[in-house]
Coordinates of C-alpha atoms in Angstrom, one line a residue:
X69 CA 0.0 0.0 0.0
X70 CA 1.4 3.2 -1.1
X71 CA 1.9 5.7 1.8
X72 CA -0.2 9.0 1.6
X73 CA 0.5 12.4 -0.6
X74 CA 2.1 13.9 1.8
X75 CA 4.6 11.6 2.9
X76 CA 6.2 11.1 -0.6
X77 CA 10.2 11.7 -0.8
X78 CA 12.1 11.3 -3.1
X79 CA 12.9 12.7 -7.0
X80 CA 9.3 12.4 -7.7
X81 CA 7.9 14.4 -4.5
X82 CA 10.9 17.2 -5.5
X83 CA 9.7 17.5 -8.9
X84 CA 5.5 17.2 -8.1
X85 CA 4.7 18.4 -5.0
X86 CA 5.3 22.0 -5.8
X87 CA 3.0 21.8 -8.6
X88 CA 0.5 20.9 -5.8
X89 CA -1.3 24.4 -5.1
X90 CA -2.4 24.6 -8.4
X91 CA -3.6 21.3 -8.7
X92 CA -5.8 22.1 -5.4
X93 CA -7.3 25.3 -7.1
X94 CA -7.9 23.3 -10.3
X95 CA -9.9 20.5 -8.5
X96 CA -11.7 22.6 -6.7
X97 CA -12.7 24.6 -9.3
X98 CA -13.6 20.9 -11.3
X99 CA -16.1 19.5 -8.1
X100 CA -16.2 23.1 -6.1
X101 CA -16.0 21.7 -2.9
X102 CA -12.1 22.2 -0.8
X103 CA -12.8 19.0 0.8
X104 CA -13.5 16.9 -2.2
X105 CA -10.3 18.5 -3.9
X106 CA -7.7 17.7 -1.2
X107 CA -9.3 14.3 -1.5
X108 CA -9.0 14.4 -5.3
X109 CA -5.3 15.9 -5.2
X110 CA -3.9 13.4 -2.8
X111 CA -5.5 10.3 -5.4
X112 CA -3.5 12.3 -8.5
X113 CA 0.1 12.3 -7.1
X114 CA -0.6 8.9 -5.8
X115 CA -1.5 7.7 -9.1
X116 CA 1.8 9.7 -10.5
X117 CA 3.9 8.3 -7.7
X118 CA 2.7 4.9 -8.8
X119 CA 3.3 5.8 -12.3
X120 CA 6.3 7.7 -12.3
X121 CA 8.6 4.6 -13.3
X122 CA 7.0 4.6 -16.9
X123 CA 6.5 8.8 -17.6
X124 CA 8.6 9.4 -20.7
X125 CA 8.2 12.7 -20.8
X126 CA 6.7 13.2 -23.6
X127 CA 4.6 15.7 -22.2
X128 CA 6.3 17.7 -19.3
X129 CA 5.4 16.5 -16.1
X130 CA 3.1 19.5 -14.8
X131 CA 0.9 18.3 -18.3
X132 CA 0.9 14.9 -17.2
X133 CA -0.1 16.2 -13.7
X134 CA -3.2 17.7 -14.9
X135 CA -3.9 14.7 -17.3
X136 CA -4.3 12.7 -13.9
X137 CA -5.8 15.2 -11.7
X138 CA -8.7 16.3 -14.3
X139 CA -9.9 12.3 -15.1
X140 CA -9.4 12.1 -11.4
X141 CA -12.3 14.7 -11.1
X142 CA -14.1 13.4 -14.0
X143 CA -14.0 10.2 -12.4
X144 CA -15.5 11.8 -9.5
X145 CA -18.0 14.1 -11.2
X146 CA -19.6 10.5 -12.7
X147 CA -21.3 9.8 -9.3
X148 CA -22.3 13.1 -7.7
X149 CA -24.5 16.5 -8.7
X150 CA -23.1 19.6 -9.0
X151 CA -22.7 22.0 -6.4
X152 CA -24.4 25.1 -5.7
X153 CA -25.2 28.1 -3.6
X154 CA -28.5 28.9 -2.3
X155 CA -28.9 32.2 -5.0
X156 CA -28.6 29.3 -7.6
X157 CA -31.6 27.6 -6.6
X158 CA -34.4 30.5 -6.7
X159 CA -35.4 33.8 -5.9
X160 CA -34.1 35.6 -2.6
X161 CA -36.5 37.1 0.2
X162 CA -36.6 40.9 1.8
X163 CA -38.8 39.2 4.4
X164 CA -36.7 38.0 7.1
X165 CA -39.7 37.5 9.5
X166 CA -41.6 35.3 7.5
X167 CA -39.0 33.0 6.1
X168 CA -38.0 30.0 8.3
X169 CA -34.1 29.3 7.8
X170 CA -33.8 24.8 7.7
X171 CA -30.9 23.5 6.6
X172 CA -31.2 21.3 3.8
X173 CA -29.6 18.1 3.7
X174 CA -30.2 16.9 0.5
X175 CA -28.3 19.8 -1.1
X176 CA -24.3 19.2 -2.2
X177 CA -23.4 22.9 -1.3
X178 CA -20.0 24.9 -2.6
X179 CA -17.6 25.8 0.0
X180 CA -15.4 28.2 0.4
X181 CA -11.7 27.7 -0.9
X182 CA -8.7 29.3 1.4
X183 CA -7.0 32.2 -0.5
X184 CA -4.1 31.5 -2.1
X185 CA -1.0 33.9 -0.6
X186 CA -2.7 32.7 2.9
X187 CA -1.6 28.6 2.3
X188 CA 1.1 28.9 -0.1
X189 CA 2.8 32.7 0.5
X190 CA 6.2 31.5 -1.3
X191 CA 3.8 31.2 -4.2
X192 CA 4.9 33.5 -7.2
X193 CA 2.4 37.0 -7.4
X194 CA 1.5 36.8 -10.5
X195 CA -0.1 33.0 -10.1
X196 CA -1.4 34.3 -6.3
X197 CA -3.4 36.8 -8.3
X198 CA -4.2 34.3 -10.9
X199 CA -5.5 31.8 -8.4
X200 CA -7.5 34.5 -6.5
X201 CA -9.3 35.5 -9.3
X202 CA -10.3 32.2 -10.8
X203 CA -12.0 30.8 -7.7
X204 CA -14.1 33.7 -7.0
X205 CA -17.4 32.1 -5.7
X206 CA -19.6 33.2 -8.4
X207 CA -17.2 32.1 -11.2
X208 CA -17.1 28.7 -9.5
X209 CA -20.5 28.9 -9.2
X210 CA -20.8 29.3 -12.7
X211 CA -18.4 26.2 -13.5
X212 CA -21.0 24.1 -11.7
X213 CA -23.6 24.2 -13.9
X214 CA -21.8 23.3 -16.7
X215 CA -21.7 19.2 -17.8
X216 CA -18.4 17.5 -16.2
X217 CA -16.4 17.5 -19.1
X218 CA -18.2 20.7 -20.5
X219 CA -16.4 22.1 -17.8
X220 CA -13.2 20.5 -17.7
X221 CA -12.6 21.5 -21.2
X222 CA -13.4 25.2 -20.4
X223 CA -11.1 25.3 -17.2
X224 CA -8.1 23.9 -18.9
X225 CA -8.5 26.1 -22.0
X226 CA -9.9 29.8 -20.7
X227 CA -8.1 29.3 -16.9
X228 CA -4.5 26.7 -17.1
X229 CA -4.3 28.3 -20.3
X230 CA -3.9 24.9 -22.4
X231 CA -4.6 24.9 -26.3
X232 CA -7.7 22.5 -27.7
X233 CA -4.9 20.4 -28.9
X234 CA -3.6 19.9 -25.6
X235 CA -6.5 19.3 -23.8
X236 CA -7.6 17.0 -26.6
X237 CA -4.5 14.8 -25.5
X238 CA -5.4 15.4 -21.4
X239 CA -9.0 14.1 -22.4
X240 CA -7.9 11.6 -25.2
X241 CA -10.5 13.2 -27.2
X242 CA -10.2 14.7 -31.0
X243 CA -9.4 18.6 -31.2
X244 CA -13.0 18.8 -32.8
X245 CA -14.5 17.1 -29.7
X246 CA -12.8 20.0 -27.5
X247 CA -13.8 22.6 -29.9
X248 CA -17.4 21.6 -29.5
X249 CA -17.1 21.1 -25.5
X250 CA -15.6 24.6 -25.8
X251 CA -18.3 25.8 -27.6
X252 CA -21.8 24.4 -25.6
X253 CA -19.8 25.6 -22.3
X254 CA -19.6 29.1 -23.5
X255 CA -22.8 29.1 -25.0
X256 CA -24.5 28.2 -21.6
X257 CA -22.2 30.1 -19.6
X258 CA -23.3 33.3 -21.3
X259 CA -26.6 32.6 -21.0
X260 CA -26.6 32.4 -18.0
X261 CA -23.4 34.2 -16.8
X262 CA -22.8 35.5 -13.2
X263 CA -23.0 39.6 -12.9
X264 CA -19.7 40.7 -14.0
X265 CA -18.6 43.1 -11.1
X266 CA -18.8 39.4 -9.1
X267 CA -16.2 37.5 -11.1
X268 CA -13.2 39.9 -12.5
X269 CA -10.5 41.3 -10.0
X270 CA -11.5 43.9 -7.2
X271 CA -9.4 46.3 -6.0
X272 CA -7.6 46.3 -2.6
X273 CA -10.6 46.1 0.1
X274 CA -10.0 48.9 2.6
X275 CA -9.1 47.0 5.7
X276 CA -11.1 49.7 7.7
X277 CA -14.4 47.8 6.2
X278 CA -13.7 44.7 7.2
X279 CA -12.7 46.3 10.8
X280 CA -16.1 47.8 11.3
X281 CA -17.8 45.1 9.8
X282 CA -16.0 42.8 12.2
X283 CA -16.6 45.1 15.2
X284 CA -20.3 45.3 14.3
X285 CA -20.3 41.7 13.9
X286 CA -18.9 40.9 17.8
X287 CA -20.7 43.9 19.8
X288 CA -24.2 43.1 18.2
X289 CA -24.5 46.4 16.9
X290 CA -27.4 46.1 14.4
X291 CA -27.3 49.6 13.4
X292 CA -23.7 49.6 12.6
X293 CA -24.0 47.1 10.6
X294 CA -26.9 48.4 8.5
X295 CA -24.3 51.7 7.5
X296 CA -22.2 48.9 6.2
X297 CA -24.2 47.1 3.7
X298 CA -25.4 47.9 0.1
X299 CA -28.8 48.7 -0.5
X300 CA -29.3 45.7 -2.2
X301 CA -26.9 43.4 -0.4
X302 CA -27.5 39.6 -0.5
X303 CA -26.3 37.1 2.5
X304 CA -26.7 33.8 1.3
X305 CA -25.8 31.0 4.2
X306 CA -25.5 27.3 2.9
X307 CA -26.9 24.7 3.6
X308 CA -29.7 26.7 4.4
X309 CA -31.5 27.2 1.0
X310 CA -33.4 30.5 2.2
X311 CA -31.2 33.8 1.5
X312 CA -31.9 37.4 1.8
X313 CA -32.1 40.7 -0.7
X314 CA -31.7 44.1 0.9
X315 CA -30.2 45.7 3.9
X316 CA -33.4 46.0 6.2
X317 CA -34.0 42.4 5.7
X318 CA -29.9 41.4 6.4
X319 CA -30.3 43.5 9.1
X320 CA -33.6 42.2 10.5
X321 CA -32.1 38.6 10.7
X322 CA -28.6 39.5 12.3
X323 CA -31.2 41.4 14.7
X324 CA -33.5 38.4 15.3
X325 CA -31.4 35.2 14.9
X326 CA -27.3 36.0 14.6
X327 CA -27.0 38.6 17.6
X328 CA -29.0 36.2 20.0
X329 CA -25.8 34.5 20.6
X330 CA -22.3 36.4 21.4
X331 CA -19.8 36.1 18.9
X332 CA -16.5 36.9 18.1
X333 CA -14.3 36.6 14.1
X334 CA -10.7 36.3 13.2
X335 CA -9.7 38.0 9.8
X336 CA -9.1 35.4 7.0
X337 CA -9.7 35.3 3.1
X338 CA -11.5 33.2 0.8
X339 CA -11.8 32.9 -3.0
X340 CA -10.1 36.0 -3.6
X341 CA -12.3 38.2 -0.9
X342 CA -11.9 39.3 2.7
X343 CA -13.6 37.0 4.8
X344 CA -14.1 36.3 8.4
X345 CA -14.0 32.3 10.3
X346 CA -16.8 32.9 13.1
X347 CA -17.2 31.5 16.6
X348 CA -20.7 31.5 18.8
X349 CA -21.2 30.8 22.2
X350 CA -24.6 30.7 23.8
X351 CA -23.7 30.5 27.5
X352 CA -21.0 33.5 29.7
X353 CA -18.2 30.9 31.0
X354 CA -18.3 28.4 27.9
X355 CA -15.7 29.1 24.7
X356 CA -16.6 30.0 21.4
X357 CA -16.9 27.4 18.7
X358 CA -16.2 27.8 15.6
X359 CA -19.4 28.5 13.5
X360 CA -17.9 28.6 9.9
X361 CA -16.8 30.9 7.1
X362 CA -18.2 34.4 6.1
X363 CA -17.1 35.4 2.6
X364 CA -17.5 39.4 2.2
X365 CA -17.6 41.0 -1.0
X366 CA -16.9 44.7 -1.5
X367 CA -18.8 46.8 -4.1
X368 CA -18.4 51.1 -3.9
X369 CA -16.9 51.1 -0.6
X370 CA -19.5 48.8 0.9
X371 CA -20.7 45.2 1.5
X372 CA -22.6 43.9 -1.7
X373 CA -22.7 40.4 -0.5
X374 CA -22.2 37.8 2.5
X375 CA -21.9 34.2 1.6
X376 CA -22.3 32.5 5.7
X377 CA -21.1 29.0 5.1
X378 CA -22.4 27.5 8.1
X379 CA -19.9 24.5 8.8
X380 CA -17.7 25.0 11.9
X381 CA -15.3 22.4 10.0
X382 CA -13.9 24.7 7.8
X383 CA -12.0 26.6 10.1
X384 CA -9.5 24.1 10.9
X385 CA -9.1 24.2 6.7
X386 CA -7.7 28.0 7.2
X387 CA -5.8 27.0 9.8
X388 CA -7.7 28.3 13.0
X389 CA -8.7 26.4 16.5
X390 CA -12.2 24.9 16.8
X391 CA -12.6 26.5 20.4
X392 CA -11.6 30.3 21.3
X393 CA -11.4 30.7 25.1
X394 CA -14.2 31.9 27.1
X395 CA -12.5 35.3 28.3
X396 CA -11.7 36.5 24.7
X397 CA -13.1 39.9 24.3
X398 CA -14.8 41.9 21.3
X399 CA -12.0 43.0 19.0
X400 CA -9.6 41.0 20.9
X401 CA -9.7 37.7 19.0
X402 CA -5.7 36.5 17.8
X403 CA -5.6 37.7 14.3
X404 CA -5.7 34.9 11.9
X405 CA -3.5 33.7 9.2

């Protein structure tokens, strides 16, 4: 039995594992969940290690790489539905009173994918800003709802930047096939595309935003929080298949469900955006677990949308504690990563 990915050594692990960040970004963008991926990731250089006796090198080894890692995620994508996040599924509400928040089980939710510089920060800038800005949610979103292999042929072509010949060879397909993949993906894609301002790169997020935000966040403060967001912000919290439109209603709900618990955030980023890894406690003396992820994007000096991803599991992916002592005070929390 071959030991796992991590423990490889040797010429193969000098030569692969650095190739390993972008294989992450590229399965996740494939099945859009950062579990699945790592999963996924650690099967591909297991396969290569296996493999590594016969590569000729007739394609270079990062090529050969993704050949494995995207019929990996084909592989995958032959059992499971796509993912999706709870704006994909219907029309949000403004009425926060009336709608009941359930989780639904049923759904296979995205999740939120650790920003790049924060995991890997002797990564080269220029494929740090690449990475951040092909996993931005609502491009991954997007992915999703393309066919499996709709999709890998798009990602390898418009995002790793292969040729339809090349991919052609990754997919053991003819150039024509690819062309045609290419083609319905687009097609469908525009159709239906995410709003722009969502998916290409935002500027620098003034930090001071995501220090009121954060402060409003611990202390309760409804009213501060309502100067922060848009007009017509949307918070969206998976897997709970009800979201909200608008800042009263965003508001209303922080008001009557969020702030009923004391809570405290440490700084992080997600697919490309500030983002905060939240911790609730509903008793003085107990500590704070860790609630989940809160994905924040900025539009005009403002929050345009919150994407809540309620899974207190996903901290430990960026790197933070489960628990936060019971004595840590608003706007005291260690800084994270």
């Amino acid at each position: 039995m071959p030991p796992p990915a991590a423990a490889l050594d040797g010429p193969f692990a000098e030569l692969a594992v650095p190739y390993r960040q972008e294989l992450l970004a590229h399965c996740y963008r494939m099945v859009g969940s950062l579990h699945d991926a790592e999963d996924l990731v650690q099967e591909t250089l297991l396969r290569a290690w296996r493999g590594y006796g016969s590569f000729d090198g007739r394609a270079s080894l990062r090529t050969w790489l993704y050949r494995i890692a995207t019929n990996t995620c084909l592989t995958a994508l032959g059992s499971t539905h796509r993912r999706v996040l709870p704006s994909g599924l219907g029309t949000g509400t403004s009425d926060s009173e009336g709608a009941a928040p359930r989780r639904d089980g049923e759904v296979l939710w995205l999740e939120p994918f650790p920003t790049p510089e924060l995991t890997a920060p002797e990564t080269d800038p220029a494929s740090i800003v690449a990475l951040r800005d092909t996993t931005r949610l609502a491009l991954i979103a997007a992915f999703q709802r393309l066919p499996a292999r709709q999709r890998a042929a798009l990602v390898l072509v418009d995002v790793v930047g292969y040729t339809p010949a090349e991919v052609a060879g990754l997919l053991d397909v003819t150039v024509i096939s690819v062309r045609s993949l290419l083609q319905r993906a687009r097609t469908t894609l525009a159709a239906d595309a995410p709003e722009p301002e969502r998916v290409v790169p935002t500027p620098d997020v003034d930090a001071g935003l995501l220090d009121r935000y954060l402060r409003a966040f611990e202390t309760s403060d409804t009213a501060e929080l309502a100067r922060l967001l848009a007009a017509d912000v949307a918070y969206e919290m998976p897997p709970i298949p009800v979201w909200f439109t608008g800042r009263a209603a965003v508001a209303d709900h922080h008001a009557r469900r969020v702030f009923r618990h004391e809570c405290r955030g440490l700084t992080v980023s997600a697919n490309g955006y500030p983002a905060l890894a939240t911790y609730l406690r509903s008793s003085a003396g107990e500590p704070f677990a860790a609630h989940g992820i809160q994905v924040i994007e900025p539009r005009g000096g403002l929050i345009a949308r919150i994407t809540v991803f309620l899974d207190g599991t996903l901290v430990g992916r960026f790197g933070l504690p489960a628990f936060l002592p019971a004595g840590t005070a608003a706007g005291r929390a260690p800084s994270g990563r």
